[in-house]
Structures are given as C-alpha cells and as structure tokens.
Amino acid sequence: MVSKVRVLSGIQPTGNLHIGNYLGAVRQWAAMQEDNTECYYCVVDLHAITVPQDPKELRAKTREVAAILLAAGIDPKRSVLFVQSDVTAHAELAWILNCVTPFGWLTRMTQFKDKSARQQEGASAGLFDYPVLMAADILLYQAHKVPVGEDQKQHLELTRDITMRFNRLFGETFTVPEPRILEIGARIMGLDDPTKKMSKSEANANHAVNLLDPPDVIRRKFQRATTDSLTDIRFDENRPGVFNLLTICQSFTGETQEAIVTRFAGKGYGDLKRAVAEAVVEGLRPLQERYAVYSKDPAQLDAVLRDGAARARVVADKTLADAKRRVGLGAGADQESRVQ
Ligand code: TRP
C-alpha cells in the first residue's frame, strides 16, 4: 500500500477570520484535500488560552471557526476536522516534549518576545510554551507537510529541532515535518493602512473584511479603503493601497494581472473599489450561505466535530502510546506498551 501524504494545520479560535486568512490559509487548506493526501485540520483552543479568554466567547468562536472551515470547503468526509482540546493526547504529548526541549530554544522565539513584551511578567507560562504544544499537534499525526503563514516559520523550525532531538534520544518515533509556507495571504494588507498586513486583532473597523461581513458592510469598507492621490490603475508595489485592491480583486476573480489592468483602463478609483467589493461579495456568497446552514443547525456541527475528534484520537492515541513507551512512562500494564 502506498502511504498517503499527511497534512496538518491549526487555526486559533480568536478574533474574526478575514479575507487575508481565507486567501492565505483556509482556501489553500481546502485545495490540499487531494486523493493521495490525508488532511488534519484543528481548531486550536488550547493555544487560544495562552492569553486570557472569556469562556463563553471562546466556546462560541471555536464553533464559529469550525463552521467557517466547513463552509470554506473543508470536507469532513475527506479530511479530519476537530477541536484540539477534544483530543487529550495534545496536552499530554506537549508535556513530554517540554521535557526534551531546552529552555534556551524557547527564549529565542520572536513571537513570544513580541507578545510578552506588552505583558512583561504577567505573560503566562503557556504563552512561553506555545510552540511546544504546536509541535505536539504536528507530531501526533506524523504530518509530512504543515501549511502555515510566514509568521509561523520559526515555530516550524523549532518543531523540526524538537523532533530530531526526540528521535535521537529515544529512537525513530516521529516524522520530521516540512513547512509549506503559504504566500498569497501574506500579501493582503489592511484597507485602512495598506502598509500593514491584514490582521485579526486590529481595532479599526475598516481595517479588515471579515468572512461573515454582510454585503453592505463589505461595500462600505472598500468604499473607505485608503488609496493615493494618483489616478491610473496598475499593479505598482510602490502604491500599496491600489496594489492591495488589485491583488484582492485578482485573488477572488482568478483573472490575470493584464486582464484586470485592461478592465480598469480609463476608470477611476471609485469604479475600482465598487468592482473589488462586488468580486468579494460574490466570492464569499457561497461560503456565507453554507455557514448559515451550519449556524442554524448546531446538532449537525456537533456531529461533524464529534466524528472528527474520534478519528483524530485513533491516530493521536497510537502515537502517544508509542512515545510514552519509548520514554519509559507508565507501569506498562497495558499490552501495547509492554510489547516491544
Ligand atoms: N500557531 C499557529 C498560528 O497561529 C496555529 C497552530 C497551532 C498551528 N498548532 C498548529 C499551525 C499546528 C500549524 C500546525 O497560525
């Protein structure tokens, strides 16, 4: 039997998912569901609580993100979609990996330095440990490929280092994963400030176009998008506002740059903004319609996530049992861990 390529990725249930997340991650996750590929997609609620969360909101967001992933084309028959904390092996393997990860490796993580700088001593130990939990997510499924944004590159390198160290200390246990850096979304910038990447946590209401924004809100946000004082419409990286609008248009319509430039020849920024808004409204319509079905039928979402967690557990528990046996954990009373 030819073994399949395993893909794993995770997404935090915080903030509002926007078109940058969609183009950069979610749409590409959906595209990776091919015949010879086994995809695991995980809503990482344990990662979310590394910073304070309101419990009710966290649960609601976890369900919302899962429903958006389904609406965006993650097919629960072909892929395993689940919530991280529903599979207890994640926290358990993270502990074991903690004990083989040198403290010094974690102190070099730039994301921790950035995030903790604002909180100083108040930052949680969990925030410091965040990348080790991420390594556990990946290793439990023996993932070959991990599609992530550029900002997660360092965490992936750390995961590879932890994997090789564990394998060296305890014997070949885990597959060394490869990052697959996703590019397109990295180029989607904020509408209010096109020099900054579109972000989930930006306060300005006109910054991001969220996936669940109604059409009139989408139109209004594009109407207010920052451009420049020139007039011609072309792909020029030195004019970030217009460049961003054109990139968004291209990503949603699938047209070539030439076709888009020809379409807008002699037109003004008002026309451009209206056209991009329509492309996004139309592009998101099927997603929003499918989302509405899940949000009206919570039992259907429950069933999908229950099934996803059960299928994830089969794989994760087997890997965890192997790791525990190799490290010498447990009394070895159950057959599986005693048999060599
Ligand atoms: N840290 C990732 C992010 O913020 C989310 C994540 C958690 C993840 N676990 C993962 C991504 C495992 C890939 C694989 O984007």
JSON list of C-alpha atoms in Angstrom, two decimals, residues 114-286:
[
{"chain": "A", "resi": 114, "resn": "ASP", "atom": "CA", "xyz": [6.70, 40.31, 20.81]},
{"chain": "A", "resi": 115, "resn": "LYS", "atom": "CA", "xyz": [3.60, 39.05, 22.60]},
{"chain": "A", "resi": 116, "resn": "SER", "atom": "CA", "xyz": [5.11, 39.01, 26.09]},
{"chain": "A", "resi": 117, "resn": "ALA", "atom": "CA", "xyz": [6.75, 42.43, 25.77]},
{"chain": "A", "resi": 118, "resn": "ARG", "atom": "CA", "xyz": [3.33, 44.01, 26.29]},
{"chain": "A", "resi": 119, "resn": "GLN", "atom": "CA", "xyz": [2.54, 41.89, 29.36]},
{"chain": "A", "resi": 120, "resn": "GLN", "atom": "CA", "xyz": [6.00, 41.51, 30.86]},
{"chain": "A", "resi": 121, "resn": "GLU", "atom": "CA", "xyz": [5.95, 39.23, 33.93]},
{"chain": "A", "resi": 122, "resn": "GLY", "atom": "CA", "xyz": [2.19, 38.78, 33.53]},
{"chain": "A", "resi": 123, "resn": "ALA", "atom": "CA", "xyz": [2.60, 36.65, 30.39]},
{"chain": "A", "resi": 124, "resn": "SER", "atom": "CA", "xyz": [1.55, 33.06, 31.11]},
{"chain": "A", "resi": 125, "resn": "ALA", "atom": "CA", "xyz": [3.91, 30.08, 31.14]},
{"chain": "A", "resi": 126, "resn": "GLY", "atom": "CA", "xyz": [1.55, 28.68, 28.49]},
{"chain": "A", "resi": 127, "resn": "LEU", "atom": "CA", "xyz": [2.40, 31.56, 26.16]},
{"chain": "A", "resi": 128, "resn": "PHE", "atom": "CA", "xyz": [6.08, 30.71, 26.54]},
{"chain": "A", "resi": 129, "resn": "ASP", "atom": "CA", "xyz": [5.32, 27.07, 25.87]},
{"chain": "A", "resi": 130, "resn": "TYR", "atom": "CA", "xyz": [3.02, 27.73, 22.90]},
{"chain": "A", "resi": 131, "resn": "PRO", "atom": "CA", "xyz": [5.44, 26.37, 20.25]},
{"chain": "A", "resi": 132, "resn": "VAL", "atom": "CA", "xyz": [5.89, 23.06, 22.08]},
{"chain": "A", "resi": 133, "resn": "LEU", "atom": "CA", "xyz": [2.13, 22.47, 22.05]},
{"chain": "A", "resi": 134, "resn": "MET", "atom": "CA", "xyz": [2.23, 23.27, 18.36]},
{"chain": "A", "resi": 135, "resn": "ALA", "atom": "CA", "xyz": [4.95, 20.65, 17.90]},
{"chain": "A", "resi": 136, "resn": "ALA", "atom": "CA", "xyz": [2.73, 18.13, 19.68]},
{"chain": "A", "resi": 137, "resn": "ASP", "atom": "CA", "xyz": [-0.17, 18.96, 17.31]},
{"chain": "A", "resi": 138, "resn": "ILE", "atom": "CA", "xyz": [2.01, 18.15, 14.35]},
{"chain": "A", "resi": 139, "resn": "LEU", "atom": "CA", "xyz": [3.90, 15.10, 15.65]},
{"chain": "A", "resi": 140, "resn": "LEU", "atom": "CA", "xyz": [0.83, 13.23, 16.90]},
{"chain": "A", "resi": 141, "resn": "TYR", "atom": "CA", "xyz": [-0.34, 12.81, 13.30]},
{"chain": "A", "resi": 142, "resn": "GLN", "atom": "CA", "xyz": [3.13, 12.12, 11.85]},
{"chain": "A", "resi": 143, "resn": "ALA", "atom": "CA", "xyz": [2.46, 15.01, 9.48]},
{"chain": "A", "resi": 144, "resn": "HIS", "atom": "CA", "xyz": [4.74, 15.38, 6.46]},
{"chain": "A", "resi": 145, "resn": "LYS", "atom": "CA", "xyz": [3.56, 18.82, 5.46]},
{"chain": "A", "resi": 146, "resn": "VAL", "atom": "CA", "xyz": [2.41, 21.76, 7.55]},
{"chain": "A", "resi": 147, "resn": "PRO", "atom": "CA", "xyz": [0.86, 24.65, 5.64]},
{"chain": "A", "resi": 148, "resn": "VAL", "atom": "CA", "xyz": [1.39, 27.85, 7.63]},
{"chain": "A", "resi": 149, "resn": "GLY", "atom": "CA", "xyz": [1.93, 31.55, 7.14]},
{"chain": "A", "resi": 150, "resn": "GLU", "atom": "CA", "xyz": [5.34, 33.15, 7.08]},
{"chain": "A", "resi": 151, "resn": "ASP", "atom": "CA", "xyz": [4.94, 34.21, 10.74]},
{"chain": "A", "resi": 152, "resn": "GLN", "atom": "CA", "xyz": [4.99, 30.55, 11.85]},
{"chain": "A", "resi": 153, "resn": "LYS", "atom": "CA", "xyz": [8.23, 29.63, 10.11]},
{"chain": "A", "resi": 154, "resn": "GLN", "atom": "CA", "xyz": [10.33, 29.87, 13.26]},
{"chain": "A", "resi": 155, "resn": "HIS", "atom": "CA", "xyz": [7.87, 27.67, 15.19]},
{"chain": "A", "resi": 156, "resn": "LEU", "atom": "CA", "xyz": [8.13, 25.06, 12.44]},
{"chain": "A", "resi": 157, "resn": "GLU", "atom": "CA", "xyz": [11.90, 25.10, 12.60]},
{"chain": "A", "resi": 158, "resn": "LEU", "atom": "CA", "xyz": [11.69, 24.59, 16.35]},
{"chain": "A", "resi": 159, "resn": "THR", "atom": "CA", "xyz": [9.30, 21.68, 15.78]},
{"chain": "A", "resi": 160, "resn": "ARG", "atom": "CA", "xyz": [11.83, 20.08, 13.46]},
{"chain": "A", "resi": 161, "resn": "ASP", "atom": "CA", "xyz": [14.60, 20.54, 16.04]},
{"chain": "A", "resi": 162, "resn": "ILE", "atom": "CA", "xyz": [12.46, 19.02, 18.80]},
{"chain": "A", "resi": 163, "resn": "THR", "atom": "CA", "xyz": [11.57, 16.09, 16.54]},
{"chain": "A", "resi": 164, "resn": "MET", "atom": "CA", "xyz": [15.16, 15.31, 15.66]},
{"chain": "A", "resi": 165, "resn": "ARG", "atom": "CA", "xyz": [16.23, 15.59, 19.29]},
{"chain": "A", "resi": 166, "resn": "PHE", "atom": "CA", "xyz": [13.49, 13.23, 20.45]},
{"chain": "A", "resi": 167, "resn": "ASN", "atom": "CA", "xyz": [14.30, 10.73, 17.70]},
{"chain": "A", "resi": 168, "resn": "ARG", "atom": "CA", "xyz": [17.98, 10.85, 18.59]},
{"chain": "A", "resi": 169, "resn": "LEU", "atom": "CA", "xyz": [17.34, 10.35, 22.32]},
{"chain": "A", "resi": 170, "resn": "PHE", "atom": "CA", "xyz": [14.64, 7.67, 22.09]},
{"chain": "A", "resi": 171, "resn": "GLY", "atom": "CA", "xyz": [14.84, 6.19, 18.59]},
{"chain": "A", "resi": 172, "resn": "GLU", "atom": "CA", "xyz": [12.90, 7.00, 15.41]},
{"chain": "A", "resi": 173, "resn": "THR", "atom": "CA", "xyz": [9.45, 7.88, 16.67]},
{"chain": "A", "resi": 174, "resn": "PHE", "atom": "CA", "xyz": [8.22, 10.93, 14.79]},
{"chain": "A", "resi": 175, "resn": "THR", "atom": "CA", "xyz": [8.19, 12.07, 11.18]},
{"chain": "A", "resi": 176, "resn": "VAL", "atom": "CA", "xyz": [10.22, 15.25, 10.69]},
{"chain": "A", "resi": 177, "resn": "PRO", "atom": "CA", "xyz": [7.68, 17.70, 9.22]},
{"chain": "A", "resi": 178, "resn": "GLU", "atom": "CA", "xyz": [8.25, 20.12, 6.36]},
{"chain": "A", "resi": 179, "resn": "PRO", "atom": "CA", "xyz": [6.77, 23.60, 6.40]},
{"chain": "A", "resi": 180, "resn": "ARG", "atom": "CA", "xyz": [4.77, 24.67, 3.41]},
{"chain": "A", "resi": 181, "resn": "ILE", "atom": "CA", "xyz": [4.82, 28.45, 3.57]},
{"chain": "A", "resi": 182, "resn": "LEU", "atom": "CA", "xyz": [1.65, 29.94, 2.14]},
{"chain": "A", "resi": 183, "resn": "GLU", "atom": "CA", "xyz": [2.29, 33.11, 0.20]},
{"chain": "A", "resi": 184, "resn": "ILE", "atom": "CA", "xyz": [-0.83, 34.76, -1.18]},
{"chain": "A", "resi": 185, "resn": "GLY", "atom": "CA", "xyz": [-2.44, 35.78, 2.10]},
{"chain": "A", "resi": 186, "resn": "ALA", "atom": "CA", "xyz": [0.78, 37.37, 3.23]},
{"chain": "A", "resi": 187, "resn": "ARG", "atom": "CA", "xyz": [0.19, 39.94, 0.54]},
{"chain": "A", "resi": 188, "resn": "ILE", "atom": "CA", "xyz": [-3.28, 41.01, 1.70]},
{"chain": "A", "resi": 189, "resn": "MET", "atom": "CA", "xyz": [-2.92, 44.29, 3.57]},
{"chain": "A", "resi": 190, "resn": "GLY", "atom": "CA", "xyz": [-5.24, 46.31, 5.81]},
{"chain": "A", "resi": 191, "resn": "LEU", "atom": "CA", "xyz": [-7.72, 48.51, 3.93]},
{"chain": "A", "resi": 192, "resn": "ASP", "atom": "CA", "xyz": [-7.17, 51.42, 6.31]},
{"chain": "A", "resi": 193, "resn": "ASP", "atom": "CA", "xyz": [-3.36, 51.11, 6.19]},
{"chain": "A", "resi": 194, "resn": "PRO", "atom": "CA", "xyz": [-2.07, 49.15, 3.18]},
{"chain": "A", "resi": 195, "resn": "THR", "atom": "CA", "xyz": [1.46, 49.06, 4.59]},
{"chain": "A", "resi": 196, "resn": "LYS", "atom": "CA", "xyz": [0.32, 46.69, 7.37]},
{"chain": "A", "resi": 197, "resn": "LYS", "atom": "CA", "xyz": [-0.69, 43.06, 6.91]},
{"chain": "A", "resi": 198, "resn": "MET", "atom": "CA", "xyz": [-4.43, 42.46, 7.38]},
{"chain": "A", "resi": 199, "resn": "SER", "atom": "CA", "xyz": [-4.75, 41.28, 10.97]},
{"chain": "A", "resi": 200, "resn": "LYS", "atom": "CA", "xyz": [-7.41, 39.67, 13.17]},
{"chain": "A", "resi": 201, "resn": "SER", "atom": "CA", "xyz": [-6.65, 41.89, 16.13]},
{"chain": "A", "resi": 202, "resn": "GLU", "atom": "CA", "xyz": [-6.69, 45.38, 14.63]},
{"chain": "A", "resi": 203, "resn": "ALA", "atom": "CA", "xyz": [-9.14, 47.79, 16.29]},
{"chain": "A", "resi": 204, "resn": "ASN", "atom": "CA", "xyz": [-10.05, 50.00, 13.30]},
{"chain": "A", "resi": 205, "resn": "ALA", "atom": "CA", "xyz": [-13.41, 48.77, 11.95]},
{"chain": "A", "resi": 206, "resn": "ASN", "atom": "CA", "xyz": [-12.35, 49.47, 8.34]},
{"chain": "A", "resi": 207, "resn": "HIS", "atom": "CA", "xyz": [-9.12, 47.51, 8.61]},
{"chain": "A", "resi": 208, "resn": "ALA", "atom": "CA", "xyz": [-10.23, 44.00, 7.64]},
{"chain": "A", "resi": 209, "resn": "VAL", "atom": "CA", "xyz": [-13.02, 42.46, 5.57]},
{"chain": "A", "resi": 210, "resn": "ASN", "atom": "CA", "xyz": [-14.36, 39.62, 7.66]},
{"chain": "A", "resi": 211, "resn": "LEU", "atom": "CA", "xyz": [-15.65, 36.43, 6.09]},
{"chain": "A", "resi": 212, "resn": "LEU", "atom": "CA", "xyz": [-19.05, 36.82, 7.70]},
{"chain": "A", "resi": 213, "resn": "ASP", "atom": "CA", "xyz": [-19.48, 40.53, 6.90]},
{"chain": "A", "resi": 214, "resn": "PRO", "atom": "CA", "xyz": [-22.82, 41.18, 5.14]},
{"chain": "A", "resi": 215, "resn": "PRO", "atom": "CA", "xyz": [-22.57, 42.58, 1.56]},
{"chain": "A", "resi": 216, "resn": "ASP", "atom": "CA", "xyz": [-23.37, 46.18, 2.53]},
{"chain": "A", "resi": 217, "resn": "VAL", "atom": "CA", "xyz": [-20.61, 46.16, 5.16]},
{"chain": "A", "resi": 218, "resn": "ILE", "atom": "CA", "xyz": [-18.14, 44.79, 2.62]},
{"chain": "A", "resi": 219, "resn": "ARG", "atom": "CA", "xyz": [-19.10, 47.53, 0.14]},
{"chain": "A", "resi": 220, "resn": "ARG", "atom": "CA", "xyz": [-18.75, 50.24, 2.77]},
{"chain": "A", "resi": 221, "resn": "LYS", "atom": "CA", "xyz": [-15.32, 49.03, 3.88]},
{"chain": "A", "resi": 222, "resn": "PHE", "atom": "CA", "xyz": [-13.99, 49.05, 0.32]},
{"chain": "A", "resi": 223, "resn": "GLN", "atom": "CA", "xyz": [-15.52, 52.48, -0.26]},
{"chain": "A", "resi": 224, "resn": "ARG", "atom": "CA", "xyz": [-13.40, 53.79, 2.61]},
{"chain": "A", "resi": 225, "resn": "ALA", "atom": "CA", "xyz": [-10.20, 51.98, 1.64]},
{"chain": "A", "resi": 226, "resn": "THR", "atom": "CA", "xyz": [-7.05, 54.08, 1.58]},
{"chain": "A", "resi": 227, "resn": "THR", "atom": "CA", "xyz": [-5.62, 54.70, -1.92]},
{"chain": "A", "resi": 228, "resn": "ASP", "atom": "CA", "xyz": [-3.37, 57.54, -3.13]},
{"chain": "A", "resi": 229, "resn": "SER", "atom": "CA", "xyz": [-3.55, 60.84, -4.98]},
{"chain": "A", "resi": 230, "resn": "LEU", "atom": "CA", "xyz": [-2.67, 59.43, -8.40]},
{"chain": "A", "resi": 231, "resn": "THR", "atom": "CA", "xyz": [-5.23, 58.25, -10.94]},
{"chain": "A", "resi": 232, "resn": "ASP", "atom": "CA", "xyz": [-4.04, 55.40, -13.16]},
{"chain": "A", "resi": 233, "resn": "ILE", "atom": "CA", "xyz": [-4.82, 51.85, -12.09]},
{"chain": "A", "resi": 234, "resn": "ARG", "atom": "CA", "xyz": [-1.97, 49.36, -12.32]},
{"chain": "A", "resi": 235, "resn": "PHE", "atom": "CA", "xyz": [-0.06, 46.82, -10.21]},
{"chain": "A", "resi": 236, "resn": "ASP", "atom": "CA", "xyz": [2.64, 49.01, -8.70]},
{"chain": "A", "resi": 237, "resn": "GLU", "atom": "CA", "xyz": [4.06, 47.88, -5.36]},
{"chain": "A", "resi": 238, "resn": "ASN", "atom": "CA", "xyz": [5.07, 51.43, -4.58]},
{"chain": "A", "resi": 239, "resn": "ARG", "atom": "CA", "xyz": [1.39, 52.34, -4.42]},
{"chain": "A", "resi": 240, "resn": "PRO", "atom": "CA", "xyz": [0.29, 49.91, -1.71]},
{"chain": "A", "resi": 241, "resn": "GLY", "atom": "CA", "xyz": [-3.38, 50.93, -1.50]},
{"chain": "A", "resi": 242, "resn": "VAL", "atom": "CA", "xyz": [-4.21, 50.40, -5.17]},
{"chain": "A", "resi": 243, "resn": "PHE", "atom": "CA", "xyz": [-1.89, 47.40, -5.36]},
{"chain": "A", "resi": 244, "resn": "ASN", "atom": "CA", "xyz": [-3.77, 45.77, -2.47]},
{"chain": "A", "resi": 245, "resn": "LEU", "atom": "CA", "xyz": [-7.19, 46.37, -4.05]},
{"chain": "A", "resi": 246, "resn": "LEU", "atom": "CA", "xyz": [-5.98, 44.89, -7.34]},
{"chain": "A", "resi": 247, "resn": "THR", "atom": "CA", "xyz": [-4.44, 41.88, -5.57]},
{"chain": "A", "resi": 248, "resn": "ILE", "atom": "CA", "xyz": [-7.69, 41.20, -3.72]},
{"chain": "A", "resi": 249, "resn": "CYS", "atom": "CA", "xyz": [-9.60, 41.50, -6.98]},
{"chain": "A", "resi": 250, "resn": "GLN", "atom": "CA", "xyz": [-7.25, 39.11, -8.74]},
{"chain": "A", "resi": 251, "resn": "SER", "atom": "CA", "xyz": [-7.40, 36.58, -5.88]},
{"chain": "A", "resi": 252, "resn": "PHE", "atom": "CA", "xyz": [-11.19, 36.46, -5.95]},
{"chain": "A", "resi": 253, "resn": "THR", "atom": "CA", "xyz": [-11.77, 36.50, -9.71]},
{"chain": "A", "resi": 254, "resn": "GLY", "atom": "CA", "xyz": [-8.77, 34.41, -10.76]},
{"chain": "A", "resi": 255, "resn": "GLU", "atom": "CA", "xyz": [-8.08, 36.81, -13.66]},
{"chain": "A", "resi": 256, "resn": "THR", "atom": "CA", "xyz": [-4.57, 37.65, -14.86]},
{"chain": "A", "resi": 257, "resn": "GLN", "atom": "CA", "xyz": [-2.99, 40.99, -13.93]},
{"chain": "A", "resi": 258, "resn": "GLU", "atom": "CA", "xyz": [-3.18, 42.07, -17.59]},
{"chain": "A", "resi": 259, "resn": "ALA", "atom": "CA", "xyz": [-6.90, 41.33, -17.82]},
{"chain": "A", "resi": 260, "resn": "ILE", "atom": "CA", "xyz": [-7.56, 43.35, -14.68]},
{"chain": "A", "resi": 261, "resn": "VAL", "atom": "CA", "xyz": [-5.49, 46.32, -15.79]},
{"chain": "A", "resi": 262, "resn": "THR", "atom": "CA", "xyz": [-7.27, 46.31, -19.17]},
{"chain": "A", "resi": 263, "resn": "ARG", "atom": "CA", "xyz": [-10.65, 46.17, -17.44]},
{"chain": "A", "resi": 264, "resn": "PHE", "atom": "CA", "xyz": [-9.87, 49.30, -15.40]},
{"chain": "A", "resi": 265, "resn": "ALA", "atom": "CA", "xyz": [-8.15, 51.33, -18.12]},
{"chain": "A", "resi": 266, "resn": "GLY", "atom": "CA", "xyz": [-9.54, 54.87, -18.05]},
{"chain": "A", "resi": 267, "resn": "LYS", "atom": "CA", "xyz": [-11.63, 54.17, -14.94]},
{"chain": "A", "resi": 268, "resn": "GLY", "atom": "CA", "xyz": [-11.39, 55.87, -11.55]},
{"chain": "A", "resi": 269, "resn": "TYR", "atom": "CA", "xyz": [-10.75, 54.63, -8.01]},
{"chain": "A", "resi": 270, "resn": "GLY", "atom": "CA", "xyz": [-14.49, 54.71, -7.28]},
{"chain": "A", "resi": 271, "resn": "ASP", "atom": "CA", "xyz": [-15.07, 52.16, -10.06]},
{"chain": "A", "resi": 272, "resn": "LEU", "atom": "CA", "xyz": [-12.19, 50.04, -8.83]},
{"chain": "A", "resi": 273, "resn": "LYS", "atom": "CA", "xyz": [-13.48, 49.97, -5.26]},
{"chain": "A", "resi": 274, "resn": "ARG", "atom": "CA", "xyz": [-17.00, 49.07, -6.37]},
{"chain": "A", "resi": 275, "resn": "ALA", "atom": "CA", "xyz": [-15.73, 46.29, -8.63]},
{"chain": "A", "resi": 276, "resn": "VAL", "atom": "CA", "xyz": [-13.45, 44.79, -5.98]},
{"chain": "A", "resi": 277, "resn": "ALA", "atom": "CA", "xyz": [-16.27, 44.91, -3.44]},
{"chain": "A", "resi": 278, "resn": "GLU", "atom": "CA", "xyz": [-18.56, 43.03, -5.85]},
{"chain": "A", "resi": 279, "resn": "ALA", "atom": "CA", "xyz": [-15.88, 40.42, -6.56]},
{"chain": "A", "resi": 280, "resn": "VAL", "atom": "CA", "xyz": [-15.50, 39.81, -2.81]},
{"chain": "A", "resi": 281, "resn": "VAL", "atom": "CA", "xyz": [-19.28, 39.80, -2.14]},
{"chain": "A", "resi": 282, "resn": "GLU", "atom": "CA", "xyz": [-19.77, 37.24, -4.92]},
{"chain": "A", "resi": 283, "resn": "GLY", "atom": "CA", "xyz": [-16.69, 35.25, -3.91]},
{"chain": "A", "resi": 284, "resn": "LEU", "atom": "CA", "xyz": [-17.88, 34.94, -0.31]},
{"chain": "A", "resi": 285, "resn": "ARG", "atom": "CA", "xyz": [-21.56, 34.32, -1.10]},
{"chain": "A", "resi": 286, "resn": "PRO", "atom": "CA", "xyz": [-21.35, 30.50, -1.31]}
]
